[in-house]
PDB file of C-alpha atoms and ligand atoms in Angstrom:
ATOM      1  CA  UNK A   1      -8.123  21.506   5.508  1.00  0.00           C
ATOM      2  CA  UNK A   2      -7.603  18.480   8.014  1.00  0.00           C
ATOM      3  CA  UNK A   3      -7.261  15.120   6.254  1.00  0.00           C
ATOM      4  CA  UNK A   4      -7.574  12.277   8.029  1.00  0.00           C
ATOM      5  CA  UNK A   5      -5.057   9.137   6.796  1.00  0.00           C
ATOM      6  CA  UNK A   6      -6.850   6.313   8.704  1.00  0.00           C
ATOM      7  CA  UNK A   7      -3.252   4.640   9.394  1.00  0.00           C
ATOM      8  CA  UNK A   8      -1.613   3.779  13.114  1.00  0.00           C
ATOM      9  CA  UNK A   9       1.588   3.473  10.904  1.00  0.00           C
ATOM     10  CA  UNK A  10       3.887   6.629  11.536  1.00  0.00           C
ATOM     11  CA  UNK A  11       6.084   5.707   8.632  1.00  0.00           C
ATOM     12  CA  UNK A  12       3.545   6.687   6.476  1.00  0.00           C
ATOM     13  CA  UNK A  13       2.561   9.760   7.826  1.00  0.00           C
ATOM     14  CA  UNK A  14       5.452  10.981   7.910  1.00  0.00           C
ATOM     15  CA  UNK A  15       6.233  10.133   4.233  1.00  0.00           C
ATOM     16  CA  UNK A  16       2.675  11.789   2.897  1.00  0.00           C
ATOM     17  CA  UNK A  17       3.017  15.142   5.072  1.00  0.00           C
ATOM     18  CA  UNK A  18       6.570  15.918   2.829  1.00  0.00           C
ATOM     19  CA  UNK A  19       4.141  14.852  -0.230  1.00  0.00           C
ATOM     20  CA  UNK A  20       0.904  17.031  -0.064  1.00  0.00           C
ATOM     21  CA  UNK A  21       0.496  20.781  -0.326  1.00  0.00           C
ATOM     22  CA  UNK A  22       0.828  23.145   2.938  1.00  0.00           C
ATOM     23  CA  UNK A  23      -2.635  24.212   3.247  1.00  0.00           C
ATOM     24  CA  UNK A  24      -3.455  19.914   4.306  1.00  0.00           C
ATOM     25  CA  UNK A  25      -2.887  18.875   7.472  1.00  0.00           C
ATOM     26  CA  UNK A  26      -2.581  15.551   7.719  1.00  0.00           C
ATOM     27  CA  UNK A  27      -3.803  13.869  10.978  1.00  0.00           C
ATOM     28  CA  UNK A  28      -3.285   9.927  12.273  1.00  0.00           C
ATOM     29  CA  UNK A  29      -5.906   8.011  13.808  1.00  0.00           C
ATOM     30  CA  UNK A  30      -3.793   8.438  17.121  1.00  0.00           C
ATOM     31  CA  UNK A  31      -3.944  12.178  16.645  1.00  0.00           C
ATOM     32  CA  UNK A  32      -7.999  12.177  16.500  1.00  0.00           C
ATOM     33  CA  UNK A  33      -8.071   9.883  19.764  1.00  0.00           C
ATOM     34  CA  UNK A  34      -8.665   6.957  17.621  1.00  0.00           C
ATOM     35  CA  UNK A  35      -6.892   4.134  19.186  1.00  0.00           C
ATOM     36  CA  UNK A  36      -8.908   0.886  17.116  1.00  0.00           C
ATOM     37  CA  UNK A  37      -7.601  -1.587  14.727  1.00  0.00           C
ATOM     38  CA  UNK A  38      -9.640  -1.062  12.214  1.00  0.00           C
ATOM     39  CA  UNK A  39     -10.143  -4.351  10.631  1.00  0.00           C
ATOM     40  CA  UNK A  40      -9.745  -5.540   7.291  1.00  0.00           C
ATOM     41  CA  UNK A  41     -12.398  -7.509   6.419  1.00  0.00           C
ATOM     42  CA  UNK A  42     -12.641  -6.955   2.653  1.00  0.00           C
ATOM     43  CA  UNK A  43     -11.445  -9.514  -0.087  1.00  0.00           C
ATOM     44  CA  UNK A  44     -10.044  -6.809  -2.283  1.00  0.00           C
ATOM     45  CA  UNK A  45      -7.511  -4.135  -1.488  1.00  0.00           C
ATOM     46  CA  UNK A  46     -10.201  -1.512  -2.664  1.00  0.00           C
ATOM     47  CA  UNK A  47     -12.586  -3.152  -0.078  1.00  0.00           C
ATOM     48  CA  UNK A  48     -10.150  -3.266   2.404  1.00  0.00           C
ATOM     49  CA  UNK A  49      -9.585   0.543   1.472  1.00  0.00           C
ATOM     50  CA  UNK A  50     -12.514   1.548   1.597  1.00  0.00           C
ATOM     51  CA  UNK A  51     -14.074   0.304   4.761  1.00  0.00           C
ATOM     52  CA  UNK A  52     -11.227   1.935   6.677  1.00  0.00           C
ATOM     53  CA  UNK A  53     -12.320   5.332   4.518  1.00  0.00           C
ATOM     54  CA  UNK A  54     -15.850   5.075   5.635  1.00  0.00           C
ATOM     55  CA  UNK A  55     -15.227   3.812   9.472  1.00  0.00           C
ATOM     56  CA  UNK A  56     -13.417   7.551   9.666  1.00  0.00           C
ATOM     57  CA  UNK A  57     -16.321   9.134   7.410  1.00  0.00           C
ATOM     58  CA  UNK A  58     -19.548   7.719   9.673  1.00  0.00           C
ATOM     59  CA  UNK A  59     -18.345   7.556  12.864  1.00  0.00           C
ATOM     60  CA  UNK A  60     -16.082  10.974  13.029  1.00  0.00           C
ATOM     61  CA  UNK A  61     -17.497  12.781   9.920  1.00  0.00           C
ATOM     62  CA  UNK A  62     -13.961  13.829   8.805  1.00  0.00           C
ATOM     63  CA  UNK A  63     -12.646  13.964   5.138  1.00  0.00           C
ATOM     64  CA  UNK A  64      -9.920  11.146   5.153  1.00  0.00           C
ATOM     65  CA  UNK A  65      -8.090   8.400   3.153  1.00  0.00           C
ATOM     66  CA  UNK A  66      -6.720   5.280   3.745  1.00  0.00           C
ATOM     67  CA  UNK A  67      -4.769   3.082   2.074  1.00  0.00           C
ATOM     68  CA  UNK A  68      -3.951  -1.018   1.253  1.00  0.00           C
ATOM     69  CA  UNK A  69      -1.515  -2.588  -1.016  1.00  0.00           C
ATOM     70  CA  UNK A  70      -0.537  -5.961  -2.059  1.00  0.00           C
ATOM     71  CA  UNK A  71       1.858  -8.146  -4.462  1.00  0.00           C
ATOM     72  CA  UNK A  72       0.156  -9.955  -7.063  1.00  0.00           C
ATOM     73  CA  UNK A  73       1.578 -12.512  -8.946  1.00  0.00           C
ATOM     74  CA  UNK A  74       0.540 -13.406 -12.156  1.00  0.00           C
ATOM     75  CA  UNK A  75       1.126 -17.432 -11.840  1.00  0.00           C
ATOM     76  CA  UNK A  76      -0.934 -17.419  -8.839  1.00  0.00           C
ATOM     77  CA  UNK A  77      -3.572 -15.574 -10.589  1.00  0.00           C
ATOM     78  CA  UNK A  78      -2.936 -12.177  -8.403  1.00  0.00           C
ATOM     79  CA  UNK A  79      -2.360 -14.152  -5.048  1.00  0.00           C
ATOM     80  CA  UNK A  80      -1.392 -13.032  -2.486  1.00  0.00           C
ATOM     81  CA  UNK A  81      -2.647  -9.872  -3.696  1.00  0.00           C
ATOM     82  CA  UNK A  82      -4.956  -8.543  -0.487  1.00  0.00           C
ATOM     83  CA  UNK A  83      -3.903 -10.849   2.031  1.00  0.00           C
ATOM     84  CA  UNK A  84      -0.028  -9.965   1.361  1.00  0.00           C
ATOM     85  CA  UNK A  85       0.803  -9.733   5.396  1.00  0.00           C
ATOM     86  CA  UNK A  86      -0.667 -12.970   6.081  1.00  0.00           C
ATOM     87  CA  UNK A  87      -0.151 -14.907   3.376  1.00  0.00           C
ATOM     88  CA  UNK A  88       1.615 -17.738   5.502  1.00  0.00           C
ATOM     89  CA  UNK A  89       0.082 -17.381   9.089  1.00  0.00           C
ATOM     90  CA  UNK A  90      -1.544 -14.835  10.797  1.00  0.00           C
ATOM     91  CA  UNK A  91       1.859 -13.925  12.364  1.00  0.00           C
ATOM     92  CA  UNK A  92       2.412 -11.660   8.984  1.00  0.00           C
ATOM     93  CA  UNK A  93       6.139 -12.773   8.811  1.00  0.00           C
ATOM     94  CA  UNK A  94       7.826 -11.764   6.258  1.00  0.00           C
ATOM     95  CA  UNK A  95      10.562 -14.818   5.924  1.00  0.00           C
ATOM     96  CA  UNK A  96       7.237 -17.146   5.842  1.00  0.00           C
ATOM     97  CA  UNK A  97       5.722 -15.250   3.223  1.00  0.00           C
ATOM     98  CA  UNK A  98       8.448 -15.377   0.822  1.00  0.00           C
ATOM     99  CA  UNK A  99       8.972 -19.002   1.472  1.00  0.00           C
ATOM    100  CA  UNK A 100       5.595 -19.730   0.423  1.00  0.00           C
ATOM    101  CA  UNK A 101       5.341 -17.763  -2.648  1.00  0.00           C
ATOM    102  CA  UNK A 102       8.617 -20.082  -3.938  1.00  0.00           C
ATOM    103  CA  UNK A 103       6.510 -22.834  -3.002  1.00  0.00           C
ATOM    104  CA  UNK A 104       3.634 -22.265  -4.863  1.00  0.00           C
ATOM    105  CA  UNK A 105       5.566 -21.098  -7.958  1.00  0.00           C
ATOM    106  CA  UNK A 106       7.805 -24.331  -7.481  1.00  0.00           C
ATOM    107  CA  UNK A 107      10.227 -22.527 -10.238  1.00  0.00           C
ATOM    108  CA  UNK A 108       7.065 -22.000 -12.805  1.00  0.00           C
ATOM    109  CA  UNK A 109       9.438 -19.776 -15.436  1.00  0.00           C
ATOM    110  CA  UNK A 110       6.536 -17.366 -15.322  1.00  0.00           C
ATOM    111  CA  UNK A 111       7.595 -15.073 -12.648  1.00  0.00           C
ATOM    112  CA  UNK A 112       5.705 -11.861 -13.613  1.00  0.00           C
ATOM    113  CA  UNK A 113       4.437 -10.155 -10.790  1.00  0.00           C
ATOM    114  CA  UNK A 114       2.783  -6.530  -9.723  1.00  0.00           C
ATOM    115  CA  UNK A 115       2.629  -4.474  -6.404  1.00  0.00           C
ATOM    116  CA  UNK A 116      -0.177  -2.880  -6.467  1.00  0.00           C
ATOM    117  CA  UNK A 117      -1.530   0.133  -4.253  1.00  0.00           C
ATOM    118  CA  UNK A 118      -5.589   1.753  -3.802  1.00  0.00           C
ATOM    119  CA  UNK A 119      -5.859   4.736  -2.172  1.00  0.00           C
ATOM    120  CA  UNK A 120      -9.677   5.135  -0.668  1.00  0.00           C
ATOM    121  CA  UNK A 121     -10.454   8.888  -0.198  1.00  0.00           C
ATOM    122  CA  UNK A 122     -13.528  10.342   1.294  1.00  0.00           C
ATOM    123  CA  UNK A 123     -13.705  14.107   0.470  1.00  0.00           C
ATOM    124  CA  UNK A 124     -17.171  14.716   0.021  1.00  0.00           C
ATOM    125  CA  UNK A 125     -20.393  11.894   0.320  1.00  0.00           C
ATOM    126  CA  UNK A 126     -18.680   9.906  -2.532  1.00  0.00           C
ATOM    127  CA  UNK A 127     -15.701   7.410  -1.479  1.00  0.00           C
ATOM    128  CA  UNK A 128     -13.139   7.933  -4.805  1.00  0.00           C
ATOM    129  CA  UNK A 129     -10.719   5.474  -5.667  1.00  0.00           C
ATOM    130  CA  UNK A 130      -6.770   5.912  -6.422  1.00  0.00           C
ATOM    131  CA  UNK A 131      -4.479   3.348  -7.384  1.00  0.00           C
ATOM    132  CA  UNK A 132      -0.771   2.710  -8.031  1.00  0.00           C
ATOM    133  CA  UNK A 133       1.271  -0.373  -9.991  1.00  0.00           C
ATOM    134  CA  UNK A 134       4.346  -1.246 -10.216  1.00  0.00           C
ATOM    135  CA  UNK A 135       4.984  -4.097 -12.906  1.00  0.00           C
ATOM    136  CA  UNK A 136       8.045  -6.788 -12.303  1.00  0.00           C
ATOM    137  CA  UNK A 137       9.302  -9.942 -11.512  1.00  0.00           C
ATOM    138  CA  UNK A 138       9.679 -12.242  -9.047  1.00  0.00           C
ATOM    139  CA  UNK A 139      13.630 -14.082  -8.010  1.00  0.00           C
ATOM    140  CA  UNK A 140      14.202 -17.244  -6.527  1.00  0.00           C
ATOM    141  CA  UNK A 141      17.111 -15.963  -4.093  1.00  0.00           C
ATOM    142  CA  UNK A 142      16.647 -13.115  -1.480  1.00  0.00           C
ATOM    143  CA  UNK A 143      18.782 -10.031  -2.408  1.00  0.00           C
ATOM    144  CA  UNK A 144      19.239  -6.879  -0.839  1.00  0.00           C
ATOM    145  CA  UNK A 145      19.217  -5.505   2.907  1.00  0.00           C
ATOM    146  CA  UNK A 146      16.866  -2.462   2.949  1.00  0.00           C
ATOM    147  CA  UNK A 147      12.788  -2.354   2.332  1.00  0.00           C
ATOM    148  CA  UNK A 148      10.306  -4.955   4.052  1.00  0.00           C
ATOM    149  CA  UNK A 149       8.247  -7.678   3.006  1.00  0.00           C
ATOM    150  CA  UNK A 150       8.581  -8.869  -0.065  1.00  0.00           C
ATOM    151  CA  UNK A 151      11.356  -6.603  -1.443  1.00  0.00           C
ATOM    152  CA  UNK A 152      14.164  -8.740  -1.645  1.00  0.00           C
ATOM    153  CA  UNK A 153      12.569 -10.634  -4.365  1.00  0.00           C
ATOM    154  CA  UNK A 154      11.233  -8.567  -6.226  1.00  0.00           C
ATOM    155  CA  UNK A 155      12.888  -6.956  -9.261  1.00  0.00           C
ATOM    156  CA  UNK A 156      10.758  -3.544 -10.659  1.00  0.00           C
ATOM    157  CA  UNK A 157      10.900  -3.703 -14.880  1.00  0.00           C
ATOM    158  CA  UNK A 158      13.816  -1.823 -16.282  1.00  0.00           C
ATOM    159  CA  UNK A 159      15.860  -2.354 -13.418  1.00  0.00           C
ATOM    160  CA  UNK A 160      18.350  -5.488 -12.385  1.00  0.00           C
ATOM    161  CA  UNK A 161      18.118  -4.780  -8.419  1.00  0.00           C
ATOM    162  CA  UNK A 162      15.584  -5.773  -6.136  1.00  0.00           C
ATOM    163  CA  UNK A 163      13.628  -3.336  -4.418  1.00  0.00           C
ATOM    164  CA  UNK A 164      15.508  -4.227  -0.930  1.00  0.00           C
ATOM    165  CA  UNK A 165      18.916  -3.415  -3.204  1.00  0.00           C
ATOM    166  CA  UNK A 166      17.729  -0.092  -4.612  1.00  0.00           C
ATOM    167  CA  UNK A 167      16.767   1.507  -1.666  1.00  0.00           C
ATOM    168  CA  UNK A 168      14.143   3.919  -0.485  1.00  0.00           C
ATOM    169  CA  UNK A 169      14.947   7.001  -2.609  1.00  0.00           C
ATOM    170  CA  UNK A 170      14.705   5.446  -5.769  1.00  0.00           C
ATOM    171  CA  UNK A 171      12.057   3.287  -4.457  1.00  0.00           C
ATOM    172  CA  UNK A 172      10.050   6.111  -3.206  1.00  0.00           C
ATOM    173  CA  UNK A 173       9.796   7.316  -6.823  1.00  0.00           C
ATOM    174  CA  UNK A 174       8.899   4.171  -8.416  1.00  0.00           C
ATOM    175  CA  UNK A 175       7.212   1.949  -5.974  1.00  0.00           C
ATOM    176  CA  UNK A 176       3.001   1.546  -6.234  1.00  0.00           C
ATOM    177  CA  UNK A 177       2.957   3.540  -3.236  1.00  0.00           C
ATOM    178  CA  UNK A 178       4.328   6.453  -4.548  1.00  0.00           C
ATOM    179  CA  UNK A 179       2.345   6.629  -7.700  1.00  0.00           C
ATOM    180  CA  UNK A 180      -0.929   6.056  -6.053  1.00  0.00           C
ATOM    181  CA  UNK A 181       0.098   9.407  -3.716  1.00  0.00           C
ATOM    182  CA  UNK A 182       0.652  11.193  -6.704  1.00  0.00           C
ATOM    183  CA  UNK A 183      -2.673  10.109  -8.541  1.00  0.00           C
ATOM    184  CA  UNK A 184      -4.751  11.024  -5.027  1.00  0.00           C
ATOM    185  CA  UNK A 185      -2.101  14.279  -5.005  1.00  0.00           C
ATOM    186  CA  UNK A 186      -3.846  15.276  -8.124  1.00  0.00           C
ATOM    187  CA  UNK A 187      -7.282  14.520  -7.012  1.00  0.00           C
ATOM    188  CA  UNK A 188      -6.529  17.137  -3.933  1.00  0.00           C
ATOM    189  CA  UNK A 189      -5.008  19.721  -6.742  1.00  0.00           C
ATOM    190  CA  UNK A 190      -8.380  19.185  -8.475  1.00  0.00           C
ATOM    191  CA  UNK A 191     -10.537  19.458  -5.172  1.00  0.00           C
ATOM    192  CA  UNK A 192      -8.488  22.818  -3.989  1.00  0.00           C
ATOM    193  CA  UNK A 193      -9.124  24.341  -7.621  1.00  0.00           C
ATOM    194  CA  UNK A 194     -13.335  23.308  -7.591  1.00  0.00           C
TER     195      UNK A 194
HETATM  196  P1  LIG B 201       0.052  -2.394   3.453  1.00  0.00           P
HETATM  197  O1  LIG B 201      -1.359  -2.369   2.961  1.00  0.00           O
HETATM  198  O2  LIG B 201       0.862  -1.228   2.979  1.00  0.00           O
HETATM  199  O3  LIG B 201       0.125  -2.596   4.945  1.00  0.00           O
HETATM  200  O4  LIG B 201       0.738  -3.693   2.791  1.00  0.00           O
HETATM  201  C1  LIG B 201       0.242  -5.013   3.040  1.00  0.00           C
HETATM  202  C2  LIG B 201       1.341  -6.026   2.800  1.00  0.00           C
HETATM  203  O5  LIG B 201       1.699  -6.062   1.418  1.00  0.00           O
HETATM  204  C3  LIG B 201       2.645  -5.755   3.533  1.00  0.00           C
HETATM  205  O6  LIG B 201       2.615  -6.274   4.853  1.00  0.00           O
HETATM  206  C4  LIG B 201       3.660  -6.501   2.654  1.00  0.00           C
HETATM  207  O7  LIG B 201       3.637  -7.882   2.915  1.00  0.00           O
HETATM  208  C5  LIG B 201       3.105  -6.268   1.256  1.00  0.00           C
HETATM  209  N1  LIG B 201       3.680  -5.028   0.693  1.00  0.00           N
HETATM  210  C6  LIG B 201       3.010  -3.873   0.425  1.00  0.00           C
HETATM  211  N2  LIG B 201       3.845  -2.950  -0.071  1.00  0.00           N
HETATM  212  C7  LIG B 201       5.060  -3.515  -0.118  1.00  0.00           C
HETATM  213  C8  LIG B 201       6.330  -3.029  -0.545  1.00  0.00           C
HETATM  214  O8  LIG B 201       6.524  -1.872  -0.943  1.00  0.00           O
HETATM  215  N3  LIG B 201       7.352  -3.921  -0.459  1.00  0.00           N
HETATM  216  C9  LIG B 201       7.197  -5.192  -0.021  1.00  0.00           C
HETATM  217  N4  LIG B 201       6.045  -5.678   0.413  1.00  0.00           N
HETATM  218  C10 LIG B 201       4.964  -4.851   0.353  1.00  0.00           C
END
């Protein structure tokens, strides 16, 4: 079956084709001729999820999924949660972001925070949701080379690295994004088996 992830990002695809069973084939938007930013318009990432889902759905009739994910901060009651990139500017710089999350937090001691992914998939007329946290807190240095965006301060529960210092294999089995794949991996399972 051909499943559409309604990404441009290669990264990704790459990551989900080693994830999901043989008989998917998982297709970009670039590989169905579809060469649109599809904008995010919603003001939640299961919005934002969804109308990607359903531009695929209505105007190519194709089962696909698409994804969003965001940091959420408890202090700043879940901000910057869906607008994550561009939290500082619309330039969606990373350096800027992080700057302004220590600014709004001005050292509160509360520094719980949550990466959270939703997985939008549209297998049949019904759009179902799939989602992925990852609990932990937020540090008032940078540490750590690897990851993007926010990793370097962020520090996943149970562990004393950020997830710029772990690195991608342990953060691949941790990380929101990786438990929201395996919660839509099981909704495939259950689709094959019905
Ligand atoms: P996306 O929906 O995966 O494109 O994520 C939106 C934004 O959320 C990214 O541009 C980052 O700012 C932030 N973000 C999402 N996932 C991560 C992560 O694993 N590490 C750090 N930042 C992330």
């Amino acid at each position: 079956m051909k499943l559409i992830f309604a990404t441009h990002n290669q990264n990704k695809i790459e990551e989900l084709k080693k994830l999901v069973p043989s008989h998917f084939s998982i297709l970009s938007l670039t590989d169905i001729n579809c060469h649109k930013e599809i904008e995010e318009t919603g003001s939640t990432l299961e919005e934002n999820a969804t109308i990607k889902a359903n531009f695929i759905k209505y105007k190519y009739g194709l089962h696909c999924f698409s994804d969003d994910s965001g940091l959420e901060i408890d202090a700043l009651n879940g901000a910057p949660g869906v607008y994550s990139a561009r939290y500082a500017s619309e330039a969606k710089n990373n350096e800027e972001n992080i700057k302004k999350v220590w600014e709004k937090l001005k050292g509160n001691p509360n520094t719980k925070a949550q990466f959270r992914t939703v997985i939008a998939a549209s297998f049949d007329k019904n759009i179902q949701l799939f989602e992925g946290i990852v609990k932990g807190n937020i540090i008032f240095e940078k540490r750590g080379q690897g990851g993007f965006g926010y990793d370097p301060i962020f520090i996943p529960e149970s562990y004393n690295k950020t997830f710029a210092e772990l690195g991608d294999t342990i953060k691949n089995t941790i990380s929101h994004r990786a438990l929201a794949t395996q919660n839509f991996l099981n909704g495939l399972n259950q689709l094959k088996k019905s």
